[in-house]
XYZ file of C-alpha atoms in Angstrom:
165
model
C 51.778 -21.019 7.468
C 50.567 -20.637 10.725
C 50.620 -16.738 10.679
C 48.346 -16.804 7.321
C 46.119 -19.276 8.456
C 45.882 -16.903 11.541
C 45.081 -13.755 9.685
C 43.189 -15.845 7.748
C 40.792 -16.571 10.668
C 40.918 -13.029 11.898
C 39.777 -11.486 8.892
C 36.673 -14.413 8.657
C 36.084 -13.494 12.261
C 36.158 -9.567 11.955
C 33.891 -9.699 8.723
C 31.394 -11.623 10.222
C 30.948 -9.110 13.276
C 30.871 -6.331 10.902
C 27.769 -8.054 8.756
C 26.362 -9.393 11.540
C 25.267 -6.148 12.805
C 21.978 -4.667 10.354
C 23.702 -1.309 9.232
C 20.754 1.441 9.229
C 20.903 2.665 5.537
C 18.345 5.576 4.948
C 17.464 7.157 1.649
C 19.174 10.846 1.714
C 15.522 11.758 1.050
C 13.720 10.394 3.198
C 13.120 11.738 6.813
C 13.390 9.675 9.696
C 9.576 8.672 10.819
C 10.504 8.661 14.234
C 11.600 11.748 14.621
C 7.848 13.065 13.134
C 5.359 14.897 14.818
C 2.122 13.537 14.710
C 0.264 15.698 11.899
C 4.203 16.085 10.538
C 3.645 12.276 10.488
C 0.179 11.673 9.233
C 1.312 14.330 5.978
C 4.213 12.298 5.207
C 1.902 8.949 5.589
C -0.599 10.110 3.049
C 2.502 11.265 1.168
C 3.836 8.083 0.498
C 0.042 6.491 0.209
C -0.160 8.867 -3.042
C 3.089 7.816 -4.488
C 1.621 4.165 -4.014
C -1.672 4.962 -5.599
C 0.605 6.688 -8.624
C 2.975 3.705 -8.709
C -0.270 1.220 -9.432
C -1.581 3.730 -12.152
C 1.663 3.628 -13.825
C 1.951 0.167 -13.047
C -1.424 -1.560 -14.237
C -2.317 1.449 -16.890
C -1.975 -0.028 -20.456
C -2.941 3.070 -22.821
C -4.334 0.337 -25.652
C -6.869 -0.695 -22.907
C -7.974 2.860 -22.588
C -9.610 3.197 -25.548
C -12.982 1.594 -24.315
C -15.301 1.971 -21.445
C -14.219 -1.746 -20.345
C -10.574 -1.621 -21.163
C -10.130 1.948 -18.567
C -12.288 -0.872 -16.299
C -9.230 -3.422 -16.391
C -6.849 -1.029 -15.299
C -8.888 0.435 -12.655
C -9.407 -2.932 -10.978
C -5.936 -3.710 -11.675
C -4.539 -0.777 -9.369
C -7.438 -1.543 -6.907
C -5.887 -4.658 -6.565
C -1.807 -3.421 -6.637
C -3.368 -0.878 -3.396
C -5.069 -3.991 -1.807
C -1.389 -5.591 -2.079
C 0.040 -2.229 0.142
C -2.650 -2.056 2.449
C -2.626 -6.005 3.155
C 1.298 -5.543 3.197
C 0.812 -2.717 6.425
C -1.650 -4.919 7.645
C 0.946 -8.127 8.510
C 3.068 -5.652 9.381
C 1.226 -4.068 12.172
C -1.556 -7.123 13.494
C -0.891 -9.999 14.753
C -2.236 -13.351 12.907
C -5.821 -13.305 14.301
C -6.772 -9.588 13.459
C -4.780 -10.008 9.988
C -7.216 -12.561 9.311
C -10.082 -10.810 10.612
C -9.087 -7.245 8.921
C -8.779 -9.042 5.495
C -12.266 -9.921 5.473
C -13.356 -7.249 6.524
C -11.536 -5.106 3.820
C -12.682 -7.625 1.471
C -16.182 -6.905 2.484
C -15.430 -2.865 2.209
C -14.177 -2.765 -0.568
C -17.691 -4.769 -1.987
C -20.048 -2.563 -0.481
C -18.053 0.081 -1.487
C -18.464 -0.494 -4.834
C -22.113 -1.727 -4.930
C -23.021 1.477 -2.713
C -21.060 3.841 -5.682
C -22.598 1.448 -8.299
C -26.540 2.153 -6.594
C -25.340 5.910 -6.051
C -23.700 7.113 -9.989
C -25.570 4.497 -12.214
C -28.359 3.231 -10.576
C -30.662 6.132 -9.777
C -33.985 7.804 -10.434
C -32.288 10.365 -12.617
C -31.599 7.332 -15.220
C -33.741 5.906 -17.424
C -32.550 2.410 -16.727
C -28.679 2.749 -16.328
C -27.050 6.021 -16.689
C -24.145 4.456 -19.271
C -20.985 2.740 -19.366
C -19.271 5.431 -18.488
C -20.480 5.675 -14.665
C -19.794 2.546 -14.526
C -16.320 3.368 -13.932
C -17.055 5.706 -10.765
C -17.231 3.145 -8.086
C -14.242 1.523 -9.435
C -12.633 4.733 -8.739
C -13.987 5.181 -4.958
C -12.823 1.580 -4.190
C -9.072 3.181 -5.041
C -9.761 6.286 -3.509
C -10.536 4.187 0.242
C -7.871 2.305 -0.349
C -5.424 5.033 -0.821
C -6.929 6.086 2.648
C -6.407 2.831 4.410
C -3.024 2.716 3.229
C -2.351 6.057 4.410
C -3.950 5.516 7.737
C -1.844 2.234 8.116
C 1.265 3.640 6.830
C 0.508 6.572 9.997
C -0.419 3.218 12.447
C 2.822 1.408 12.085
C 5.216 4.241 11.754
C 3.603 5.912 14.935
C 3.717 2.953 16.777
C 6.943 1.377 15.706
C 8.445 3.418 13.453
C 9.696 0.547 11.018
């Protein structure tokens, strides 16, 4: 009895040493960020921010909602927001609690102006009569997503430069 509840103990013991240690699994395709180059790196980075921008458009486009001006609308603000969820996820990951704060608002800010500046710039100008239709309405929708592919790829470049995560 003794001997079992030794072995017993020594497997416990020797299993919890094993999965007490984090075991590095990496993706077969994917390269190892540390061992980038800088413009090696910032390729990859904007890479991987284009696969996110492509995951939201498969993720928030419902082809029913595409049908009208204000439907494609939905699902453009819909991916803006899935992006803002990346970028604000590189953000905690490379700022402390202060500048996460701080860099929130600002983005919030950003991604405002953005749009009002692309709203004043495709359907707001002295070329319309009025308003130059629903359809440019859906331009600065589409330059909010476009900066916030480029944050993401910038952060994405930030963190793995830095720290290589």
């Amino acid at each position: 009895m003794k001997k079992v509840v030794l072995l017993f103990f020594s497997i416990l013991f020797l299993s919890t040493n094993i999965f007490a240690q984090e075991p590095e699994y990496k993706s077969s395709n994917e390269p190892d960020v540390t061992r980038m180059d800088t413009p090696e790196l910032r390729a990859y980075a904007e890479k991987k921010a284009q696969e996110m921008d492509d995951y939201c458009t498969k993720k928030c486009m419902n082809d029913k909602d595409q049908e009208t001006t204000a439907g494609m609308a939905k699902n453009a603000y819909a991916m803006n927001e899935c992006m803002f969820d990346a970028v604000k996820a590189e953000i905690i990951k490379g700022f402390n609690e202060e500048q996460q704060q701080e860099m929130l608002e600002v983005l919030k800010q950003l991604r405002t102006y953005t749009y009002k500046f692309s709203e004043i710039y495709f359907n707001a100008n002295k070329y319309c009569y009025g308003r130059c239709g629903t359809m440019a309405s859906l331009f600065p929708i589409a330059d909010e997503g476009i900066m916030m592919r480029d944050l993401l790829a910038r952060l994405l470049f930030l963190n793995w430069h830095k720290g290589g995560y």
